[in-house]
Coordinates of C-alpha atoms and ligand atoms in Angstrom, one line a residue:
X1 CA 0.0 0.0 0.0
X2 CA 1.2 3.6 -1.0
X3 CA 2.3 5.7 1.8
X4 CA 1.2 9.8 1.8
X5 CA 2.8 12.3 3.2
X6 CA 1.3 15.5 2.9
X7 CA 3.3 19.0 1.7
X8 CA 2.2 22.1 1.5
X9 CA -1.4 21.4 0.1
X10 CA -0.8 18.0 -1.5
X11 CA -1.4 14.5 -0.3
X12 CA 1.7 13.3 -2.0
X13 CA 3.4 9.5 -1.9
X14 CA 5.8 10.0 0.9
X15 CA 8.7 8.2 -1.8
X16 CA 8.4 11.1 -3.4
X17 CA 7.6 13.9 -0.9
X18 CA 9.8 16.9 -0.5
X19 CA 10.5 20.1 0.4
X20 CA 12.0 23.7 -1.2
X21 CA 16.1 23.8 -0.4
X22 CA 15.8 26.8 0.7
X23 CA 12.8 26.4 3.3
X24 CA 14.0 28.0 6.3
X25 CA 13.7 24.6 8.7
X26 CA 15.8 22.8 6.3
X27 CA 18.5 25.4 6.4
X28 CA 17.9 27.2 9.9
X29 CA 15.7 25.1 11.6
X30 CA 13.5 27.9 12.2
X31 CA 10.5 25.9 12.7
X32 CA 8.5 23.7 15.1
X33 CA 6.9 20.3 15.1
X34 CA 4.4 18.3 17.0
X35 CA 3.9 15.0 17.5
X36 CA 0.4 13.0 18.4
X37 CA 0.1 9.6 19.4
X38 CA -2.2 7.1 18.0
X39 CA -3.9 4.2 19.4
X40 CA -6.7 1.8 18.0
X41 CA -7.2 4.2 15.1
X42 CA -7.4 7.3 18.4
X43 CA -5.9 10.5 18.4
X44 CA -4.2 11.0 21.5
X45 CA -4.4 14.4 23.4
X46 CA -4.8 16.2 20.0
X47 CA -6.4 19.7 21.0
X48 CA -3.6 19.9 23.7
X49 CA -1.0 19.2 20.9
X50 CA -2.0 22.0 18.7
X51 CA -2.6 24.4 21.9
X52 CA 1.4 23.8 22.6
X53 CA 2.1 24.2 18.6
X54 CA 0.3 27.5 18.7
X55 CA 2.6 28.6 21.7
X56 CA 5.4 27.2 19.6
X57 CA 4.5 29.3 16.4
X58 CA 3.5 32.3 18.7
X59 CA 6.6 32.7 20.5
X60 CA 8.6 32.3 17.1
X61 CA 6.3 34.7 15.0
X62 CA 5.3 32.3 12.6
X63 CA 1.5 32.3 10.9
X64 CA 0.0 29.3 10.9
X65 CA 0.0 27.9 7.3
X66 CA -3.7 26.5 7.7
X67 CA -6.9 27.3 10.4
X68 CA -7.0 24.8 13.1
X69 CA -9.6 23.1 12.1
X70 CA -7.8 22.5 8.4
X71 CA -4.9 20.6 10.3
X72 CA -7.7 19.1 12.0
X73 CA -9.1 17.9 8.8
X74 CA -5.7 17.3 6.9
X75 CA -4.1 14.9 10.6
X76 CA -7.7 12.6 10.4
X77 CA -7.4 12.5 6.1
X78 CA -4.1 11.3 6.3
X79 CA -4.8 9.1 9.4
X80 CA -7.3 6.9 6.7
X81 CA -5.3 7.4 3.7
X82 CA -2.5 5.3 5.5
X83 CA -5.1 3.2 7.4
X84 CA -2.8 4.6 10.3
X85 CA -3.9 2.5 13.9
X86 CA -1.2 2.6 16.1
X87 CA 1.7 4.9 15.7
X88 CA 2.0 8.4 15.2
X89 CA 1.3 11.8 13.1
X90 CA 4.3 14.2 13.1
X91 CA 3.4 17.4 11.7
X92 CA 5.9 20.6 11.4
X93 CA 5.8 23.9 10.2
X94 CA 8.4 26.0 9.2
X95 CA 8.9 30.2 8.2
X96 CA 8.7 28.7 4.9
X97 CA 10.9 29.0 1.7
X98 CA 13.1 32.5 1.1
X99 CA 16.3 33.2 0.1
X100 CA 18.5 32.6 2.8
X101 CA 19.1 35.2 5.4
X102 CA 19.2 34.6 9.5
X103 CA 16.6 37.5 10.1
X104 CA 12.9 37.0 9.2
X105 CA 12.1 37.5 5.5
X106 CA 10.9 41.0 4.8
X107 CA 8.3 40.2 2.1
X108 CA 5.6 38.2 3.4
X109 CA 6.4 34.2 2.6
X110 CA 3.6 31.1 3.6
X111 CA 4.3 28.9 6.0
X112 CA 5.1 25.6 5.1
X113 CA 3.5 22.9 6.5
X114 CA 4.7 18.9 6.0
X115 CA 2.8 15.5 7.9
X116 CA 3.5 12.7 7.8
X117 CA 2.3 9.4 9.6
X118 CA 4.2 6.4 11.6
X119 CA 3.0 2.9 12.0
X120 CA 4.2 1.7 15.3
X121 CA 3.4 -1.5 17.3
X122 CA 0.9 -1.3 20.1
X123 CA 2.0 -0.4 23.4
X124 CA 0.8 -3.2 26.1
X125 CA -0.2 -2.4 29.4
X126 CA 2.5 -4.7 30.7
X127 CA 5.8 -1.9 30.1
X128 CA 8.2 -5.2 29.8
X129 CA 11.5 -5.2 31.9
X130 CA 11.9 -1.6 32.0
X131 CA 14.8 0.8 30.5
X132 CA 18.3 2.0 31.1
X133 CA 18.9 5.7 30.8
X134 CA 22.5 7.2 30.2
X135 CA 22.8 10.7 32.1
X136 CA 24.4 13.6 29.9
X137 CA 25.1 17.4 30.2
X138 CA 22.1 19.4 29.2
X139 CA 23.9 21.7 26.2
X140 CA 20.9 23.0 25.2
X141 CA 19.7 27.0 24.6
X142 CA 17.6 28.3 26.8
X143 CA 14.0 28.2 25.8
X144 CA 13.3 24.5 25.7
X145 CA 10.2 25.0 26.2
X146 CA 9.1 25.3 22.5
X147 CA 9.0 22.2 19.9
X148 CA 11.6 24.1 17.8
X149 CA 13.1 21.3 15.0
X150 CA 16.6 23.0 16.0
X151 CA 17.3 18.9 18.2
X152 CA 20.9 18.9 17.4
X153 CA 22.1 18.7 21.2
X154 CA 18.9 16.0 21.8
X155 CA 19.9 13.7 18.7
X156 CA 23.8 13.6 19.7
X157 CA 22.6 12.9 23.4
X158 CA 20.6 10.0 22.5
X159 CA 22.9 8.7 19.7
X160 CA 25.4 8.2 23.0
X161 CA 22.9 6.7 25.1
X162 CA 22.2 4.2 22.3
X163 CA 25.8 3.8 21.9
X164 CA 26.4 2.7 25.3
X165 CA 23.3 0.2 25.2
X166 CA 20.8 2.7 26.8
X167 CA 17.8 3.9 25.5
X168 CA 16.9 7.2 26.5
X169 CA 19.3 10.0 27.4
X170 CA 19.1 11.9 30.6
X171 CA 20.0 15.9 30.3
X172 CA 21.6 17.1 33.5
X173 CA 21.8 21.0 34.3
X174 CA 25.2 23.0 35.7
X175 CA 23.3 22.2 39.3
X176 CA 23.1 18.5 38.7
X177 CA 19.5 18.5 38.0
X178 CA 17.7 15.8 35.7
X179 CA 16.0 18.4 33.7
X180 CA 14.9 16.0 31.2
X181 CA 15.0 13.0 28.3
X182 CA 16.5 13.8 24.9
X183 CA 12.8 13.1 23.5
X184 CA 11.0 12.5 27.2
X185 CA 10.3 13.9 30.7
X186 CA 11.7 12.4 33.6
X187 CA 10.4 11.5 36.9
X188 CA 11.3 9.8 39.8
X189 CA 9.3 8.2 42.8
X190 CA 11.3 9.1 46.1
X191 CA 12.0 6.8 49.3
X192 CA 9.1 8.7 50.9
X193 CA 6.7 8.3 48.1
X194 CA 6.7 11.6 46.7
X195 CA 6.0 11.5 42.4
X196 CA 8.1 13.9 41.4
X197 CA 8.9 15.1 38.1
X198 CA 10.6 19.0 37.5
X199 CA 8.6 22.1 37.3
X200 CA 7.5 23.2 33.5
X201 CA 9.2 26.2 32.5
X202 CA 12.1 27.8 29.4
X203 CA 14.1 24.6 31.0
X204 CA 11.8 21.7 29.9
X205 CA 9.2 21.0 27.1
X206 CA 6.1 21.0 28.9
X207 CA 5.2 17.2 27.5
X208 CA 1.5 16.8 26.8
X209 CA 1.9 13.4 28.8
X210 CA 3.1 14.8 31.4
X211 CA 0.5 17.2 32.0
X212 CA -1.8 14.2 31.4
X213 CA -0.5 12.3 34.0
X214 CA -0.4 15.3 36.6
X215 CA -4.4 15.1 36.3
X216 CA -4.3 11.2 36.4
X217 CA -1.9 11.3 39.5
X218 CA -4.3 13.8 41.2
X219 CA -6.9 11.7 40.5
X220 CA -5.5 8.9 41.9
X221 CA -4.4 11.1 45.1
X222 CA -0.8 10.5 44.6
X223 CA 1.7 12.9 46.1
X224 CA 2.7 14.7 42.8
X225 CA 5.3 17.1 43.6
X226 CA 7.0 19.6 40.3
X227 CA 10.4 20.4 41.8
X228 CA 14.0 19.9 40.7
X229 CA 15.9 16.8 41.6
X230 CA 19.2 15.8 41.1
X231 CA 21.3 12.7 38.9
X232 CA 22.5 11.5 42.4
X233 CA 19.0 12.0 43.9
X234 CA 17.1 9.8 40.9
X235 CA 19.8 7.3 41.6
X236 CA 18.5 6.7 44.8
X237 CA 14.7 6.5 43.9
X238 CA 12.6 3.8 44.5
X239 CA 11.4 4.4 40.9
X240 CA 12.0 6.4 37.7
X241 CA 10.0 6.4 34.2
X242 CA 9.6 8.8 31.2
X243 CA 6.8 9.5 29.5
X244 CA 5.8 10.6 26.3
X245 CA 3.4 11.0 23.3
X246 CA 5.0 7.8 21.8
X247 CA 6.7 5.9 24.7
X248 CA 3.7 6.7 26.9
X249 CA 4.8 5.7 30.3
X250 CA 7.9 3.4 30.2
X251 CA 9.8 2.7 33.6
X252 CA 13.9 3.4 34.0
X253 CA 15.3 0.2 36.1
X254 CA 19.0 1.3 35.5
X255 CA 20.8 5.4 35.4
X256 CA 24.1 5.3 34.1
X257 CA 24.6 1.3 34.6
X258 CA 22.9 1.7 38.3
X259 CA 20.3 0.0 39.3
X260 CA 16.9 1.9 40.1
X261 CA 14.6 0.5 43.4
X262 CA 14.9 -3.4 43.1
X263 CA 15.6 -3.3 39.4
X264 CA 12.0 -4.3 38.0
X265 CA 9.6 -2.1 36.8
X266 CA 7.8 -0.1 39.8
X267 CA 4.2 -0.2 40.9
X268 CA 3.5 3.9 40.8
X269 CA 4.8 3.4 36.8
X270 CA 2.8 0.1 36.2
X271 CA -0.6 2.0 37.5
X272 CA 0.2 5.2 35.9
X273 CA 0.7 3.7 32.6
X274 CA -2.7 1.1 32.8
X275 CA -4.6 4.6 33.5
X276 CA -2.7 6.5 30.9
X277 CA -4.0 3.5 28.5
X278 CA -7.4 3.3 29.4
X279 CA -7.4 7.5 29.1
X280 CA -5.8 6.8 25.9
X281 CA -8.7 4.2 24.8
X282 CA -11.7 6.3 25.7
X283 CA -11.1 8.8 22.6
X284 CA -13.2 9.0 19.4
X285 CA -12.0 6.5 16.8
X286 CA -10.9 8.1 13.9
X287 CA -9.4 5.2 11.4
Ligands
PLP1 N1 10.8 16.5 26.2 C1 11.3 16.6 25.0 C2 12.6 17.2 24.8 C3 10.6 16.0 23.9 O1 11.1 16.1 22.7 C4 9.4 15.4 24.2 C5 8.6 14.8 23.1 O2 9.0 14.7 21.9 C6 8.9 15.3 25.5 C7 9.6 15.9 26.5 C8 7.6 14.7 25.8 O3 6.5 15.5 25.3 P1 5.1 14.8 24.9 O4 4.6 14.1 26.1 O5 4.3 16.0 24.5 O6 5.4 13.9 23.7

């Protein structure tokens, strides 16, 4: 079956589908992206996702290249076209195409505007034997807290992780705070049974999980605590997971070759991640 990707308008086979050389995220990486989980043909979390993509293109002046409810329209067209169940839809939009300059382009130029779609397997309640994380210093700029597509410092921290066996990297601050996962948040479950997971602000993407599981771990009257904590801190947790739109919640048995709690997969994690799935399962079907 033919794959579509679409660009800029067209619904396009995603072989073929590409973009201007001189768009300004190819070049610059002056642009942003989102991405949405799927699950049993469900879009997860979507009107959250494109409220943090219109922070994103507000804080970077950029127009968005269709209304709302277009993108709307376009995610859930492209969603059947590749009979898309479980997985994801990655969307992005850049300053569009103009002849290269760092500073805006002074003529007015369309924003351009690529999805495309991402079969993955199911995610099971059961989260498996857990993950090792690799801890690395956080070399990022200072506003983290938009999606830019600028991930240079996030793909060479996770390109070591993986290189060392590990599959998520942990970014560490000058103060020796966890501030978050190359593509994840972090949190940790302390001896006294405190959920804690750092405060949202330029240091962190405010994950749409996360702020999902905040409600869920209210719900569920859990002691949920946003505060820094430190490598050496997690280390000494009883638990420690990550959570995004993708991974969903997936639990962190070892930090830098240490083993986290007793090494298995922690209760708080297991629970948080059956609710995140039935939250997950309750959407409107759109494939
Ligand atoms: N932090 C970073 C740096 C990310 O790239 C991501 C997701 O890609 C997250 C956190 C998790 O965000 P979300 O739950 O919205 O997927």
């Amino acid at each position: 079956m033919a794959r579509y990707a679409y660009v800029n308008g067209r619904y396009v086979d995603h072989r073929e589908a590409s973009v201007h050389i001189e768009d300004r995220g190819y070049q610059l990486a002056d642009g942003v992206y989102e991405v949405v989980g799927v699950r049993d043909g469900r879009l997860i979390d979507e009107e959250p996702h494109l409220d943090r993509l219109d922070r994103s293109l507000r804080e970077l002046r950029i127009g968005w290249p269709v209304a709302r409810g277009t993108l709307s329209f376009i995610i859930r067209e492209l969603m059947r076209r590749n009979r898309l169940r479980d997985g994801l839809i990655y969307m992005q939009v850049t300053r569009g195409v103009a002849r290269r300059d760092h500073a805006f382009p002074t003529t007015p130029v369309k924003p351009a505007l690529v999805l495309t779609t991402k079969n993955m397997k199911a995610l099971a309640a059961d989260p498996g034997p857990g993950v090792a994380v690799k801890s690395q210093p956080d070399i990022r700029w200072e506003r983290c807290d938009i999606k830019s597509v600028a991930l240079l410092p996030n793909v060479l921290a996770k390109q070591s992780a993986r290189e060392s066996g590990a599959y998520e990297a942990w970014l560490v601050d000058e103060a020796g705070c966890v501030t978050e996962g190359a593509s994840t948040n972090a949190w940790i479950v302390t001896p006294e049974g405190e959920l804690v997971t750092r405060q949202t602000d330029n240091g962190i993407l405010a994950g749409i999980t996360r702020g999902t599981l905040k409600v869920i771990a209210t719900d569920l009257q859990l002691k949920f605590v946003e505060r820094p904590f430190s490598l050496v801190e997690a280390k000494r947790a009883t638990e420690a997971f990550v959570t995004s739109a993708t991974s969903f919640v997936t639990p962190v048995v070892k930090i830098d070759g240490e083993t986290v709690g007793n090494g298995k997969p922690g209760p708080t994690a297991r629970r948080l991640r059956e609710e995140y799935l039935r939250f997950a399962d309750n959407g409107e079907a759109v494939t």
